[in-house]
């Protein structure tokens, strides 16, 4: 897609974005009645979206904080772009497949579940995922028990250190994909051979269909006897099994990824 189809967004260039959109309309490059702006729902961008809506633009914003929220975003984009719902349906199916398999195998009690936590870094600090995040959902929906969940802490994440992680005694540590080192280096720094450290791919913890690959990878990590190989496919889904969804997947994925890095994607509805 050519670069002139994108407008970079920051907290200081609201007027430029609005003017660019108005110029597109004047030059017949934008139809306000049918074209759509996808925008990331950061609070600092709310004024921009309001201004654009005031000029009659169709704006769709999102800021999901859960796996199901990502599925909803993908489904909304499929609807707006005129695609079938093959990708959002697949994302839901994988989650349900994992859950049903664990029930069938009798893994239903907390004591039977894999003990895990998620570690991220920002502002030179180490953080643990509590709940209300995509990565916390990875643990839960993959059949694990989040040993870092703590109702007395910030509901999304809270700061930590290596000693606190050791005290939680996780069997698995899911490491943020943006951690500058390797999983092996992190394990060496924590000084324990009793846990498996697994570094996630960067795209898995993002607002795109790759989140399903992340969920499946974590399930395979926790329960290799029950989950392995490629993503499961619903044998009864004639829509998803009747053709190649690669291009649909790529299109939806690009839309979500681009918005996640704070750009405005200029997209036309499918006629």
Short mmCIF file of C-alpha atoms in Angstrom, two decimals:
data_model
loop_
_atom_site.label_atom_id
_atom_site.label_comp_id
_atom_site.label_asym_id
_atom_site.label_seq_id
_atom_site.Cartn_x
_atom_site.Cartn_y
_atom_site.Cartn_z
CA UNK A 1 0.00 0.00 0.00
CA UNK A 2 1.53 3.37 -0.97
CA UNK A 3 2.82 5.65 1.77
CA UNK A 4 0.47 8.45 0.80
CA UNK A 5 -2.44 6.32 2.05
CA UNK A 6 -1.17 6.80 5.62
CA UNK A 7 -1.04 9.78 7.96
CA UNK A 8 1.18 9.52 11.02
CA UNK A 9 -0.55 10.59 14.22
CA UNK A 10 1.00 12.23 17.25
CA UNK A 11 -0.25 14.36 20.12
CA UNK A 12 0.95 17.52 18.38
CA UNK A 13 -0.23 17.22 14.77
CA UNK A 14 -4.01 17.02 15.14
CA UNK A 15 -4.59 19.99 12.84
CA UNK A 16 -2.35 18.49 10.16
CA UNK A 17 -4.25 15.22 10.22
CA UNK A 18 -7.61 16.98 9.95
CA UNK A 19 -6.40 19.21 7.12
CA UNK A 20 -4.95 16.22 5.27
CA UNK A 21 -8.29 14.46 5.43
CA UNK A 22 -10.14 17.55 4.23
CA UNK A 23 -7.69 17.88 1.33
CA UNK A 24 -8.34 14.27 0.38
CA UNK A 25 -12.05 15.02 0.22
CA UNK A 26 -11.50 18.13 -1.90
CA UNK A 27 -9.29 16.15 -4.31
CA UNK A 28 -11.83 13.33 -4.66
CA UNK A 29 -9.56 10.99 -2.76
CA UNK A 30 -12.03 10.38 0.03
CA UNK A 31 -15.76 9.76 0.23
CA UNK A 32 -17.07 10.79 3.63
CA UNK A 33 -20.28 8.83 3.17
CA UNK A 34 -18.63 5.46 2.58
CA UNK A 35 -14.95 5.55 3.56
CA UNK A 36 -13.75 4.74 7.06
CA UNK A 37 -10.93 5.87 9.34
CA UNK A 38 -9.67 3.24 11.78
CA UNK A 39 -8.10 4.84 14.84
CA UNK A 40 -6.47 3.67 18.03
CA UNK A 41 -8.51 4.60 21.09
CA UNK A 42 -5.85 6.32 23.15
CA UNK A 43 -7.30 9.07 25.30
CA UNK A 44 -4.85 11.63 23.90
CA UNK A 45 -6.31 11.03 20.43
CA UNK A 46 -9.95 11.49 21.45
CA UNK A 47 -9.99 15.16 20.44
CA UNK A 48 -8.69 14.27 16.99
CA UNK A 49 -11.38 11.66 16.43
CA UNK A 50 -14.05 14.05 17.67
CA UNK A 51 -12.87 16.78 15.32
CA UNK A 52 -12.90 14.41 12.35
CA UNK A 53 -16.38 13.21 13.23
CA UNK A 54 -17.43 16.84 13.47
CA UNK A 55 -16.42 17.26 9.83
CA UNK A 56 -18.54 14.26 8.88
CA UNK A 57 -15.88 11.55 8.70
CA UNK A 58 -16.68 7.98 9.71
CA UNK A 59 -14.29 7.05 12.53
CA UNK A 60 -13.98 3.66 14.18
CA UNK A 61 -11.73 3.45 17.24
CA UNK A 62 -10.73 0.55 19.43
CA UNK A 63 -8.50 -0.20 22.40
CA UNK A 64 -9.01 -3.84 23.39
CA UNK A 65 -7.48 -5.08 26.64
CA UNK A 66 -8.35 -8.76 26.30
CA UNK A 67 -8.16 -11.63 23.84
CA UNK A 68 -11.90 -11.49 23.28
CA UNK A 69 -11.57 -7.75 22.67
CA UNK A 70 -9.10 -8.41 19.87
CA UNK A 71 -11.48 -10.94 18.35
CA UNK A 72 -14.21 -8.30 18.42
CA UNK A 73 -11.96 -5.74 16.72
CA UNK A 74 -11.05 -8.18 13.95
CA UNK A 75 -14.73 -9.05 13.51
CA UNK A 76 -15.67 -5.37 13.28
CA UNK A 77 -13.01 -4.76 10.65
CA UNK A 78 -14.19 -7.78 8.68
CA UNK A 79 -17.71 -6.36 8.73
CA UNK A 80 -16.63 -2.87 7.68
CA UNK A 81 -14.37 -4.07 4.87
CA UNK A 82 -16.93 -6.54 3.56
CA UNK A 83 -14.88 -9.65 4.32
CA UNK A 84 -16.44 -12.79 5.72
CA UNK A 85 -15.86 -13.51 9.39
CA UNK A 86 -13.47 -16.39 8.82
CA UNK A 87 -10.60 -14.94 10.84
CA UNK A 88 -12.55 -13.82 13.91
CA UNK A 89 -14.40 -17.15 13.86
CA UNK A 90 -11.09 -19.01 13.73
CA UNK A 91 -9.77 -16.98 16.66
CA UNK A 92 -12.80 -17.95 18.73
CA UNK A 93 -12.62 -21.58 17.62
CA UNK A 94 -9.00 -21.98 18.77
CA UNK A 95 -9.84 -20.60 22.20
CA UNK A 96 -12.85 -22.92 22.51
CA UNK A 97 -10.88 -25.90 21.18
CA UNK A 98 -8.26 -25.48 23.89
CA UNK A 99 -10.88 -25.12 26.62
CA UNK A 100 -12.84 -28.19 25.52
CA UNK A 101 -9.72 -30.33 25.16
CA UNK A 102 -8.64 -29.49 28.70
CA UNK A 103 -12.08 -30.37 30.03
CA UNK A 104 -12.00 -33.65 28.12
CA UNK A 105 -8.61 -34.42 29.64
CA UNK A 106 -9.85 -33.62 33.13
CA UNK A 107 -7.75 -30.50 33.67
CA UNK A 108 -10.32 -28.37 35.42
CA UNK A 109 -9.01 -27.66 38.92
CA UNK A 110 -6.50 -24.96 39.74
CA UNK A 111 -4.13 -27.51 41.27
CA UNK A 112 -3.96 -29.33 37.92
CA UNK A 113 -3.17 -26.29 35.82
CA UNK A 114 0.22 -25.05 34.68
CA UNK A 115 1.53 -22.33 37.00
CA UNK A 116 2.68 -19.35 34.97
CA UNK A 117 3.22 -15.60 34.90
CA UNK A 118 3.98 -12.94 32.32
CA UNK A 119 6.90 -10.52 32.66
CA UNK A 120 7.28 -7.26 30.74
CA UNK A 121 9.66 -4.29 30.89
CA UNK A 122 9.05 -0.58 30.56
CA UNK A 123 10.48 2.56 32.12
CA UNK A 124 13.45 0.50 33.33
CA UNK A 125 11.15 -1.55 35.52
CA UNK A 126 9.97 -5.15 35.52
CA UNK A 127 6.21 -5.77 35.57
CA UNK A 128 3.92 -8.73 36.14
CA UNK A 129 0.59 -9.08 34.35
CA UNK A 130 -2.23 -9.24 36.89
CA UNK A 131 -5.46 -9.54 34.91
CA UNK A 132 -7.38 -7.51 32.36
CA UNK A 133 -4.74 -7.85 29.64
CA UNK A 134 -4.14 -9.91 26.54
CA UNK A 135 -1.13 -11.64 28.04
CA UNK A 136 -3.00 -12.57 31.21
CA UNK A 137 -5.64 -14.08 28.94
CA UNK A 138 -2.95 -16.12 27.20
CA UNK A 139 -2.25 -17.84 30.51
CA UNK A 140 -5.90 -18.32 31.45
CA UNK A 141 -7.23 -19.42 28.05
CA UNK A 142 -4.26 -21.73 27.50
CA UNK A 143 -5.32 -23.57 30.64
CA UNK A 144 -2.81 -22.07 33.03
CA UNK A 145 -3.04 -20.52 36.47
CA UNK A 146 -1.63 -17.00 36.71
CA UNK A 147 0.35 -17.13 39.97
CA UNK A 148 0.95 -13.36 39.71
CA UNK A 149 -2.75 -12.51 39.94
CA UNK A 150 -3.22 -10.42 43.05
CA UNK A 151 -6.43 -8.53 43.95
CA UNK A 152 -4.46 -6.19 46.19
CA UNK A 153 -2.33 -4.91 43.31
CA UNK A 154 -3.04 -2.78 40.27
CA UNK A 155 -5.59 -4.76 38.24
CA UNK A 156 -3.57 -4.71 35.01
CA UNK A 157 0.08 -4.95 36.08
CA UNK A 158 2.40 -4.23 38.97
CA UNK A 159 6.13 -3.82 39.43
CA UNK A 160 8.26 -6.69 40.61
CA UNK A 161 11.80 -8.03 40.87
CA UNK A 162 13.56 -11.37 40.46
CA UNK A 163 13.19 -12.37 44.10
CA UNK A 164 9.43 -11.81 44.00
CA UNK A 165 9.17 -13.98 40.90
CA UNK A 166 11.05 -16.78 42.64
CA UNK A 167 8.67 -16.61 45.59
CA UNK A 168 5.69 -17.11 43.26
CA UNK A 169 7.25 -20.39 42.04
CA UNK A 170 5.94 -20.38 38.47
CA UNK A 171 6.53 -23.39 36.29
CA UNK A 172 6.51 -21.13 33.25
CA UNK A 173 7.59 -17.54 32.70
CA UNK A 174 6.20 -15.87 29.59
CA UNK A 175 8.65 -13.15 28.64
CA UNK A 176 7.69 -10.00 26.77
CA UNK A 177 8.73 -10.10 23.13
CA UNK A 178 10.43 -6.72 23.47
CA UNK A 179 12.74 -7.90 26.22
CA UNK A 180 16.21 -7.08 24.83
CA UNK A 181 17.78 -10.35 25.90
CA UNK A 182 17.00 -13.99 25.25
CA UNK A 183 14.91 -16.38 27.29
CA UNK A 184 18.10 -18.19 28.27
CA UNK A 185 19.67 -14.96 29.52
CA UNK A 186 16.59 -14.15 31.58
CA UNK A 187 16.59 -17.63 33.10
CA UNK A 188 20.26 -17.28 33.99
CA UNK A 189 19.63 -13.93 35.65
CA UNK A 190 16.80 -15.31 37.75
CA UNK A 191 18.97 -18.24 38.84
CA UNK A 192 16.47 -21.09 38.84
CA UNK A 193 16.31 -24.33 36.87
CA UNK A 194 12.79 -25.08 38.09
CA UNK A 195 10.99 -22.91 35.56
CA UNK A 196 10.68 -22.70 31.78
CA UNK A 197 11.22 -19.24 30.32
CA UNK A 198 9.56 -18.65 26.96
CA UNK A 199 9.91 -15.42 25.02
CA UNK A 200 6.80 -14.47 23.08
CA UNK A 201 6.86 -13.17 19.53
CA UNK A 202 6.28 -9.43 19.44
CA UNK A 203 3.24 -9.67 17.19
CA UNK A 204 1.41 -12.06 19.52
CA UNK A 205 0.82 -9.39 22.15
CA UNK A 206 -0.75 -6.98 19.68
CA UNK A 207 -4.15 -6.09 18.35
CA UNK A 208 -4.20 -8.42 15.36
CA UNK A 209 -5.03 -12.04 14.47
CA UNK A 210 -1.50 -13.10 15.46
CA UNK A 211 -2.81 -13.16 19.02
CA UNK A 212 -4.35 -16.54 18.21
CA UNK A 213 -0.95 -17.91 17.25
CA UNK A 214 0.31 -16.69 20.61
CA UNK A 215 -2.52 -18.35 22.51
CA UNK A 216 -1.94 -21.63 20.68
CA UNK A 217 1.83 -21.47 21.26
CA UNK A 218 1.29 -21.00 25.00
CA UNK A 219 -1.17 -23.91 25.12
CA UNK A 220 1.39 -26.10 23.33
CA UNK A 221 4.01 -24.97 25.84
CA UNK A 222 1.84 -25.76 28.86
CA UNK A 223 0.40 -29.05 27.63
CA UNK A 224 2.55 -30.63 24.89
CA UNK A 225 0.75 -33.97 25.34
CA UNK A 226 -2.53 -32.41 24.20
CA UNK A 227 -1.56 -29.60 21.85
CA UNK A 228 1.00 -29.51 19.05
CA UNK A 229 1.49 -28.50 15.45
CA UNK A 230 -0.51 -26.01 13.44
CA UNK A 231 -3.56 -24.09 14.58
CA UNK A 232 -6.64 -26.32 14.78
CA UNK A 233 -9.31 -25.79 12.15
CA UNK A 234 -13.03 -26.28 12.61
CA UNK A 235 -13.85 -29.27 10.39
CA UNK A 236 -17.49 -28.23 10.28
CA UNK A 237 -16.81 -24.69 9.10
CA UNK A 238 -17.47 -24.80 5.37
CA UNK A 239 -16.71 -21.09 4.98
CA UNK A 240 -13.22 -21.30 6.42
CA UNK A 241 -12.44 -24.66 4.83
CA UNK A 242 -13.75 -23.84 1.40
CA UNK A 243 -10.91 -21.64 0.23
CA UNK A 244 -7.63 -19.93 0.96
CA UNK A 245 -7.99 -17.25 3.63
CA UNK A 246 -4.40 -16.06 3.43
CA UNK A 247 -5.20 -12.76 1.75
CA UNK A 248 -8.14 -12.06 4.06
CA UNK A 249 -5.94 -12.79 7.06
CA UNK A 250 -3.22 -10.50 5.76
CA UNK A 251 -5.62 -7.67 5.02
CA UNK A 252 -7.23 -7.76 8.44
CA UNK A 253 -3.87 -8.15 10.13
CA UNK A 254 -2.38 -5.14 8.36
CA UNK A 255 -5.33 -2.97 9.35
CA UNK A 256 -4.99 -3.78 13.03
CA UNK A 257 -1.21 -3.66 13.18
CA UNK A 258 -1.01 -0.27 11.47
CA UNK A 259 -3.52 1.29 13.83
CA UNK A 260 -1.68 -0.20 16.78
CA UNK A 261 1.37 1.90 15.94
CA UNK A 262 -0.72 5.07 15.95
CA UNK A 263 -1.31 5.62 12.27
CA UNK A 264 -4.57 6.35 10.51
CA UNK A 265 -5.42 3.80 7.87
CA UNK A 266 -7.45 5.18 5.01
CA UNK A 267 -9.67 2.32 3.91
CA UNK A 268 -12.52 2.13 1.46
CA UNK A 269 -15.52 -0.07 2.14
CA UNK A 270 -15.93 -2.99 -0.21
CA UNK A 271 -18.71 -2.23 -2.70
#
